[in-house]
Coordinates of C-alpha atoms and ligand atoms in Angstrom, one line a residue:
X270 CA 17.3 15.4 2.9
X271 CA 13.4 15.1 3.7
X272 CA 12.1 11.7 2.4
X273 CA 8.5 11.7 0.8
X274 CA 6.4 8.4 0.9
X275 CA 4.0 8.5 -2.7
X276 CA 1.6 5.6 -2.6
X277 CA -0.2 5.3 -5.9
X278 CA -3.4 2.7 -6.6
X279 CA -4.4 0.6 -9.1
X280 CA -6.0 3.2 -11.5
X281 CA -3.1 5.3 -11.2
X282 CA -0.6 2.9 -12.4
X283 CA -3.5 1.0 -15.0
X284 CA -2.2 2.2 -18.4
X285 CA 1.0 3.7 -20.5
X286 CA -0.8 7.3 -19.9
X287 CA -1.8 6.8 -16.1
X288 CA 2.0 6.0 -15.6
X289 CA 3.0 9.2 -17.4
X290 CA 1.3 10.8 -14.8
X291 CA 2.8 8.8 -12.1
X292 CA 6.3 9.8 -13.5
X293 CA 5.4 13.1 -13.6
X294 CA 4.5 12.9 -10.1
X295 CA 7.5 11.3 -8.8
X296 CA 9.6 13.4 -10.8
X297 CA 8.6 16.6 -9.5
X298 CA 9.1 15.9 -6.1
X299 CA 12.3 13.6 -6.9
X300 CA 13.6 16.9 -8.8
X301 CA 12.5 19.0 -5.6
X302 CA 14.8 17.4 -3.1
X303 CA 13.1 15.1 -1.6
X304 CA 14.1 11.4 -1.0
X305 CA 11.1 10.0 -3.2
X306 CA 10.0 6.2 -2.0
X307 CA 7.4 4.8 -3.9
X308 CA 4.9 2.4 -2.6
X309 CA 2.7 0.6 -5.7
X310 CA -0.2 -1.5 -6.1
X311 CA -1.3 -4.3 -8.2
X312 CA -2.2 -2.8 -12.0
X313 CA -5.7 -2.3 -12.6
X314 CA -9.3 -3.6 -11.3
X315 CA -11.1 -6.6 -11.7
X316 CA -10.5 -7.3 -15.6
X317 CA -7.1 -6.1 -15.8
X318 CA -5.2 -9.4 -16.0
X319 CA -2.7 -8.5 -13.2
X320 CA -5.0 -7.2 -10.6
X321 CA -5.1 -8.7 -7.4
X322 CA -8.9 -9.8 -8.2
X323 CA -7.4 -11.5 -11.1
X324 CA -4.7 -13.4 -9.6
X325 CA -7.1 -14.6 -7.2
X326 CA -9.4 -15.9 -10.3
X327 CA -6.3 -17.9 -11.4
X328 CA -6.5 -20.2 -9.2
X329 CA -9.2 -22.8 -7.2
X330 CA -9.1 -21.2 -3.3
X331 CA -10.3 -24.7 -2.8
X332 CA -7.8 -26.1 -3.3
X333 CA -4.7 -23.7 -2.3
X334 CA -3.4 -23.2 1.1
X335 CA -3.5 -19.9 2.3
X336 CA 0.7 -19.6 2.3
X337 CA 0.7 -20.2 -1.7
X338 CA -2.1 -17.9 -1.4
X339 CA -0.3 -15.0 -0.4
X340 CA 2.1 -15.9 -2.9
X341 CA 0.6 -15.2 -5.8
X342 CA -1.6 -11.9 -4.9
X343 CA 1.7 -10.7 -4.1
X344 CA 2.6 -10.9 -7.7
X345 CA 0.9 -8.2 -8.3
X346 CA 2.5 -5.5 -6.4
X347 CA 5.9 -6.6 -7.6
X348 CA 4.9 -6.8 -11.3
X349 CA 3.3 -3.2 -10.9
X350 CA 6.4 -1.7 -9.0
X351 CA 8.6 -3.2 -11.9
X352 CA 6.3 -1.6 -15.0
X353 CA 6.4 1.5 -13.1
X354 CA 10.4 1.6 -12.9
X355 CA 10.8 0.7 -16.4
X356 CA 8.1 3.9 -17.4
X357 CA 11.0 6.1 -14.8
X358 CA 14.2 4.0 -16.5
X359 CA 12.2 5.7 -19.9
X360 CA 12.6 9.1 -18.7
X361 CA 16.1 8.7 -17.7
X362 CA 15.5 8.1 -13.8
X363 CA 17.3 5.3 -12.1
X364 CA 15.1 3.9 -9.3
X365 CA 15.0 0.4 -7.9
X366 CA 13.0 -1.9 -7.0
X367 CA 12.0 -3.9 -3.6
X368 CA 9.3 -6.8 -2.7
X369 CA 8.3 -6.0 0.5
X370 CA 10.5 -9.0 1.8
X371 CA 13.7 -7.2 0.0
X372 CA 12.2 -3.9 1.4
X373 CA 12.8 -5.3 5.4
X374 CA 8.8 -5.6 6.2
X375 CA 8.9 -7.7 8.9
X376 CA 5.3 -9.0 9.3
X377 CA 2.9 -11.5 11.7
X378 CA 2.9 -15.0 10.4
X379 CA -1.0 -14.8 9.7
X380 CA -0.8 -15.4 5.9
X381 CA -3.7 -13.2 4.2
X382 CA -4.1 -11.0 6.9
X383 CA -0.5 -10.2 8.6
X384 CA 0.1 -7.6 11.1
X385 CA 3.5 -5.5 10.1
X386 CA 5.9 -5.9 13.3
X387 CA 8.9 -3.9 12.0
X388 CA 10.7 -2.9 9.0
X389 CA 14.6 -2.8 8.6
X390 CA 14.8 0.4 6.0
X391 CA 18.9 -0.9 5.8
X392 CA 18.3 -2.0 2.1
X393 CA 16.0 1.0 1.2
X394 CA 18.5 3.9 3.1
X395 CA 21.5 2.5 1.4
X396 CA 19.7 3.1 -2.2
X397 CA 18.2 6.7 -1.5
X398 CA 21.7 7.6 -0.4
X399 CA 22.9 6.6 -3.9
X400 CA 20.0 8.6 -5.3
X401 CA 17.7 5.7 -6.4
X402 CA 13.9 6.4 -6.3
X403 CA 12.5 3.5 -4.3
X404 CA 9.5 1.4 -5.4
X405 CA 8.6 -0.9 -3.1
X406 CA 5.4 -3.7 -4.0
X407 CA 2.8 -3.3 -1.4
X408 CA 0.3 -4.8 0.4
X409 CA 3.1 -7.6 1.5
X410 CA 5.9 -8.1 4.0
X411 CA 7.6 -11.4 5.0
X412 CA 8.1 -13.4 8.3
X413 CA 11.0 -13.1 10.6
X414 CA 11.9 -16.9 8.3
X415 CA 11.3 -15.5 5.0
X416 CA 7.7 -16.6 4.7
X417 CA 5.6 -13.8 2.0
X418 CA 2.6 -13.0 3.6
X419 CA 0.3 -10.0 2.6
X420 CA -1.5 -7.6 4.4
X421 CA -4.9 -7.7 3.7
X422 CA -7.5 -6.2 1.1
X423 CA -6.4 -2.5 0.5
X424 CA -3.3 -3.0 2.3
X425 CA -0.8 -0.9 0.1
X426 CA -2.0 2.1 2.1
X427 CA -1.0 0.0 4.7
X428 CA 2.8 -0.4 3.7
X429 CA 3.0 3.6 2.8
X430 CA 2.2 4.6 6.0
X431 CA 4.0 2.0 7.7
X432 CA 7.3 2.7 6.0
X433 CA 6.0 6.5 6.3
X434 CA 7.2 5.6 10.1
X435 CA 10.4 3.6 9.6
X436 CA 12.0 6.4 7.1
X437 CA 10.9 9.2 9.7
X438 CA 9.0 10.7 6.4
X439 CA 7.2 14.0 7.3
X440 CA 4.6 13.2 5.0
X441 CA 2.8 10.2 3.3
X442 CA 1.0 10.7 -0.2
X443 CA -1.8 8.3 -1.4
X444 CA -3.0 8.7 -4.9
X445 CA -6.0 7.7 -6.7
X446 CA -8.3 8.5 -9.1
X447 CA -10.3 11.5 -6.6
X448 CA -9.6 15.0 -5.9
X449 CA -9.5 13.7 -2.0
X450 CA -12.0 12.8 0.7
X451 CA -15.6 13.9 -0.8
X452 CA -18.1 14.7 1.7
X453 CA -20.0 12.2 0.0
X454 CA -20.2 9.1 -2.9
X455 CA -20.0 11.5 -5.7
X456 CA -21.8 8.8 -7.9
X457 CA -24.6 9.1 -5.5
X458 CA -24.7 12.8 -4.6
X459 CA -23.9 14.9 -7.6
X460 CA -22.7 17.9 -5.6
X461 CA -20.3 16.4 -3.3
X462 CA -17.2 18.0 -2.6
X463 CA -14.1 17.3 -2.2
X464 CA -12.3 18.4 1.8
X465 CA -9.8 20.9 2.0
X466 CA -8.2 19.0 5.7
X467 CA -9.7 16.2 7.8
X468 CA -8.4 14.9 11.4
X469 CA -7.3 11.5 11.8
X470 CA -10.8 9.9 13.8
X471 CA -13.0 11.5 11.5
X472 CA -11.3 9.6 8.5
X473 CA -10.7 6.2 10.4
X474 CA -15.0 6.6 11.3
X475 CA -15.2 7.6 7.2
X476 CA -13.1 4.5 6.4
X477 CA -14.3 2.1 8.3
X478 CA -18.3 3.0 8.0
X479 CA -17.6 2.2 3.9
X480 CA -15.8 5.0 2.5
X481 CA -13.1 3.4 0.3
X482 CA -10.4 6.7 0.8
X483 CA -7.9 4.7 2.7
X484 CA -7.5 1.8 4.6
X485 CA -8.8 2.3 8.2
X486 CA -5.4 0.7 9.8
X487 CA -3.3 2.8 7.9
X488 CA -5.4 6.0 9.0
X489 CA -5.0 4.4 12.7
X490 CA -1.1 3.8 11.9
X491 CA -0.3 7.5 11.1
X492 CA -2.9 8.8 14.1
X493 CA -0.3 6.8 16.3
X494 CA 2.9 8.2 14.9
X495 CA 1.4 11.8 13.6
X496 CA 2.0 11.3 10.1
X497 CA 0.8 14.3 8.1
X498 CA -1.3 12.3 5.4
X499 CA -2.1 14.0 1.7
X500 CA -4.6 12.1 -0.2
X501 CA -4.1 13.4 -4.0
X502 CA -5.6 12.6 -7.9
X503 CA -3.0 11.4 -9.7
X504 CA -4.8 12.5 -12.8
X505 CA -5.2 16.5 -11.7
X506 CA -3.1 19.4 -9.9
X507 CA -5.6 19.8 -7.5
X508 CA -4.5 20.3 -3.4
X509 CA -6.1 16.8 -2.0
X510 CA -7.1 16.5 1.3
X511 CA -4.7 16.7 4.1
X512 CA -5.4 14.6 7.0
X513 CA -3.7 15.4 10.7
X514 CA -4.9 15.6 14.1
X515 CA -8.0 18.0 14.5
X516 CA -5.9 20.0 17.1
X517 CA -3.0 20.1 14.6
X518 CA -4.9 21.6 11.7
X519 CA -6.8 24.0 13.8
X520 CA -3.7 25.2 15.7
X521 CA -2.3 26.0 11.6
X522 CA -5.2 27.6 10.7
X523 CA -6.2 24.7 7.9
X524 CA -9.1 24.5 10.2
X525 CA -11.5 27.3 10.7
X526 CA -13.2 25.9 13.9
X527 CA -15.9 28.1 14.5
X528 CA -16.9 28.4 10.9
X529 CA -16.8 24.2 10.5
X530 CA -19.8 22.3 9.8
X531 CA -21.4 20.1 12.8
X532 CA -21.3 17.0 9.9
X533 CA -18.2 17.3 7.7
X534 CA -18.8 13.8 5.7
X535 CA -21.8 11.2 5.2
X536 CA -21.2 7.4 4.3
X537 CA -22.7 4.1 4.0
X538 CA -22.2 0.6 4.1
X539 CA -24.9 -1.7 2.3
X540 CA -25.2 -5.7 3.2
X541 CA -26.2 -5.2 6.5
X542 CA -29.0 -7.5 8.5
X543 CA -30.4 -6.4 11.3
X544 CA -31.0 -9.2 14.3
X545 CA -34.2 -8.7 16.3
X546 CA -34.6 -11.5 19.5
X547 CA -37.5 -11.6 21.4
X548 CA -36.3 -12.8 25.3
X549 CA -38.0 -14.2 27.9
X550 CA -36.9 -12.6 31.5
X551 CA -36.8 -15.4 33.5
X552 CA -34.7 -18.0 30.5
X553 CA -32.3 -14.9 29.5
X554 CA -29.6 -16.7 28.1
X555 CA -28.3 -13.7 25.6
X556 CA -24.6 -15.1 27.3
X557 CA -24.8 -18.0 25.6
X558 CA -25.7 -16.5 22.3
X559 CA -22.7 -14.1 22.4
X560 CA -20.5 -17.2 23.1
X561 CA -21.6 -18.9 19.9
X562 CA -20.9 -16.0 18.1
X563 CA -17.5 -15.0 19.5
X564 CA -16.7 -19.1 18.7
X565 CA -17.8 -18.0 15.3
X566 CA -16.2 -15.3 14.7
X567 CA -19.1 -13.4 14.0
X568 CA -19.0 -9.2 14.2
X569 CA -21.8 -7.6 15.4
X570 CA -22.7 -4.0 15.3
X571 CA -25.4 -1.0 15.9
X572 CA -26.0 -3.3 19.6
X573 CA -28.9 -2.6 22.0
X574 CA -29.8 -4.2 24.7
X575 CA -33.1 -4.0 26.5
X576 CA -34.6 -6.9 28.8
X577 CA -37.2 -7.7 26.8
X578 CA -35.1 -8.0 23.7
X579 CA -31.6 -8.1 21.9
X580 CA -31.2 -6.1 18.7
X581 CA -27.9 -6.2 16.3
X582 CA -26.9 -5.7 13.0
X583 CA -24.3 -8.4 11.2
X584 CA -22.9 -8.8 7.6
X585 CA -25.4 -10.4 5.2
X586 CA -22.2 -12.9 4.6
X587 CA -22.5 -14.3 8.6
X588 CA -26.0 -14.4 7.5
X589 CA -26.2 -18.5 7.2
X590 CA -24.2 -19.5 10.2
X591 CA -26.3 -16.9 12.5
X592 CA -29.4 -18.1 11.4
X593 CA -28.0 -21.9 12.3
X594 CA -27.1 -20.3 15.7
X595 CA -30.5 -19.1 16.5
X596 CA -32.4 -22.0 15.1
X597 CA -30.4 -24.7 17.0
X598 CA -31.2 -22.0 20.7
X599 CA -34.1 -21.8 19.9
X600 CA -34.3 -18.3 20.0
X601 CA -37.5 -16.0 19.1
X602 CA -35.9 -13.8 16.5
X603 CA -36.5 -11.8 13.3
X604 CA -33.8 -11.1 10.5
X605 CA -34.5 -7.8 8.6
X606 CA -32.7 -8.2 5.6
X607 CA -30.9 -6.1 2.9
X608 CA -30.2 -3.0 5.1
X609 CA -27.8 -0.2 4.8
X610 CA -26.0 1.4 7.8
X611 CA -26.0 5.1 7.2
X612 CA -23.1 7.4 9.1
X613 CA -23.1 11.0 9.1
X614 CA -19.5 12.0 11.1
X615 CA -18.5 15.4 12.3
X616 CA -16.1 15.7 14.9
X617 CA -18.0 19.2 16.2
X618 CA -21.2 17.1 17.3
X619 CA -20.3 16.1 20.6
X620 CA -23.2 18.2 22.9
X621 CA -24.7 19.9 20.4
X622 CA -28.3 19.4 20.3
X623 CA -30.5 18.9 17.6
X624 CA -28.6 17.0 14.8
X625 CA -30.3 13.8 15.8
X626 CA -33.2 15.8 15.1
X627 CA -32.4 16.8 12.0
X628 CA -31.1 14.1 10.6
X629 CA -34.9 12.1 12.0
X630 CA -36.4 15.4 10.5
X631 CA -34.8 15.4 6.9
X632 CA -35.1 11.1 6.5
X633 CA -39.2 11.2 7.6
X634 CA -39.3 13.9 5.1
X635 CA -38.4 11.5 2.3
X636 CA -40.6 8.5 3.6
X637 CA -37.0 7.2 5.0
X638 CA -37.8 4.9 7.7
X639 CA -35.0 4.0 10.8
X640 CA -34.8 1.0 12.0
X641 CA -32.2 1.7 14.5
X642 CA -29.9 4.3 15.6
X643 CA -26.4 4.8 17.7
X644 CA -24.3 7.4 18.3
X645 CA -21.0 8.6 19.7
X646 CA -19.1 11.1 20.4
X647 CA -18.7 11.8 16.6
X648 CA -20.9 10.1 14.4
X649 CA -24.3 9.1 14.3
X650 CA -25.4 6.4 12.5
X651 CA -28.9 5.2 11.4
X652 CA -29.9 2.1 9.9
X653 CA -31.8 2.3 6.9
X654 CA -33.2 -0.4 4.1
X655 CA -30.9 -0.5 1.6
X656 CA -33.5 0.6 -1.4
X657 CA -34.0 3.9 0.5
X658 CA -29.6 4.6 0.4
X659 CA -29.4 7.2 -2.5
X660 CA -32.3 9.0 -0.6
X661 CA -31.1 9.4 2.4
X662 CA -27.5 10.2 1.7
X663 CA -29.1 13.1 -0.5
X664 CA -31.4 14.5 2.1
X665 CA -28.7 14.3 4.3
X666 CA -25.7 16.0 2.2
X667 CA -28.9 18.8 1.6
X668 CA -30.2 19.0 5.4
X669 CA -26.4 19.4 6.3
X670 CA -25.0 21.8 3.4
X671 CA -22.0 19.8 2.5
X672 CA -22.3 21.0 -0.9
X673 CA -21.2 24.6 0.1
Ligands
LIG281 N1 -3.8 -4.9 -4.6 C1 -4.3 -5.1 -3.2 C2 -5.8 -5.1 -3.3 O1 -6.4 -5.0 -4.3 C3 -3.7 -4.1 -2.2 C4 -4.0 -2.7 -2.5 O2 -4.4 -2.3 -3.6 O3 -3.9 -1.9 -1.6 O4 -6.4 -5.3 -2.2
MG282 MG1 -6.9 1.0 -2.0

């Protein structure tokens, strides 16, 4: 029997109704065949009182270590996968239920943040072969000693694909509250769509550049172990977006190659600062600098390098402990604040001329000004202030003709 992995989100497990749907959901592919493992997350946003953001708001993360930490946000999952068995027990299913420690999710010991090492499916087998739907808690896993650790913000999509892998599942389902990846923010450009297929690097780009589809280690995850991804509305009947390898989709004609756009999707990420130093030839000592910021932990991004000067951008949360980094060196810098990294990703770009030019063309248009660019082999991203965002992201979607 084929084995189906159904992630569902917050939203989609929020309320009596939304968990109708769920059931519904399950159901149809539980009555279909499949093996049916369900993978939930915590109920509800911010507000809802068992949210992850919630749990967190419980407590003083002054005054908590990072082990009791864990311990608590995974609450959430497990009192989510429970609610949702009990909506299932309603309808006359029989499914059970498994923390991600009971589940075999063998994880890192790097509590907030753990890295999934294996997962013994013993537990989770036995119960499919009795007929049990499966919910497992996301977003959480234990140590090899029994230690709950959890996975990271977003890390439910993490678990799905993960246990996608370990149950040798031909295809992972993550629902939310979206007809699938939109070629834009549809709350910023009216007309976005929603896409028909998407390859693997296109989505991780999408995901990590701000998109919030899917968590960019779980896109990475299935990439490594070509897992056919469908990301679904919980609350419609509509086809999703399936995400595989380019090559894959093209070679099954869900692809149309030559008819593709150059851009398929645009995205942004606000926050952003750029880092401007001034450096004098003969005292370079830009080594140095990148030492105190690897010591610091500090990302950097968009990076260019001339002699004359160093330019980055970093999170407006690094912000402080930068500036007290290029202060105490004495460094000749200039922090442009508030800025918004712009990416417009199409896997069809690489050698084609002229979409830096239109992208330059339709920004200037709008009075957009760039403060920096970068490119590769996929994506081009431009760096933009943050008040221009809604703009840009237009003129772009337009310039491009995502809408059609
Ligand atoms: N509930 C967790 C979070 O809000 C994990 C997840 O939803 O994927 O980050
Ligand atoms: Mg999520």
């Amino acid at each position: 029997m084929n084995t189906i992995i159904q992630k569902y989100g917050g939203t989609s497990v929020a309320t009596k109704e939304s968990r109708k749907q769920v059931v519904a959901k399950i159901v149809e592919k539980h009555n279909e065949n499949y093996n049916v493992v369900v993978v939930v997350s915590a109920i509800g946003r911010k507000g809802n009182p068992y949210s992850t953001d919630s749990l967190i708001d419980l407590i003083n993360k002054n005054f908590i270590s990072s082990r009791e930490l864990d311990m608590i946000l995974s609450c959430g999952e497990i009192i989510s996968a429970v609610v949702l068995a009990n909506a299932l027990s309603e309808e006359g299913y029989k499914s059970i239920v498994y923390t991600g420690y009971q589940a075999g999710i063998k994880t890192t010991k790097n509590f907030g943040k753990a890295e999934i090492i294996k997962i013994e499916p013993d537990k989770i087998n036995n119960s499919l072969n009795k007929g049990y739907i499966v919910i497992v808690a996301g977003f959480q896993g234990a140590t090899e000693d029994g230690e709950i650790t959890t996975l990271g913000r977003g890390g439910s999509d993490i678990t799905a694909i993960a246990l996608g892998k370990a149950l040798n599942s031909k295809l992972v389902e993550i629902y939310s509250d979206v007809d699938g990846i939109m070629t834009a923010d549809p709350n910023i450009v009216p007309d976005a769509r929603s896409l028909e297929s998407m390859g693997y690097s296109e989505v991780y780009q999408l995901a990590e550049d701000g998109a919030k589809v899917i968590h960019p280690k779980a896109v990475e995850l299935a990439q490594k172990y070509n897992i056919p991804i469908k990301i679904k509305n919980t609350f419609s009947n509509k086809q999703g977006t399936t995400i595989e390898s380019t090559e894959t989709l093209i070679l099954n004609g869900k692809k149309d190659f030559k008819n593709e756009k150059i851009i398929t999707a645009i995205t942004y990420k606000k926050g952003r600062v750029q880092v401007i130093i001034r450096i004098d030839e003969e005292s370079d000592d830009t080594e140095k600098l990148m030492e105190q910021l690897t010591f610091h932990n500090i990302s950097i991004d968009l990076i260019n390098f001339f002699i004359d000067k160093k330019v980055f951008t970093i999170n407006e949360e690094d912000l402080n402990i930068v500036e007290k980094i290029l202060v105490k060196g004495d460094y000749n810098y200039e922090l442009i604040k508030n800025c918004c990294k712009l990416s417009a990703i199409g896997y069809k770009m690489q050698g084609v001329p002229g979409v830096m030019g239109r992208i330059v063309k339709s920004l200037s248009r709008e009075n957009i000004r760039i403060l920096q660019t970068s490119d590769s082999h996929s994506t081009i991203w431009c760096l933009i202030k943050e008040k221009d965002t809604n703009k840009a992201l237009t003129a772009l979607h337009k310039e491009f003709k995502l809408y059609e």
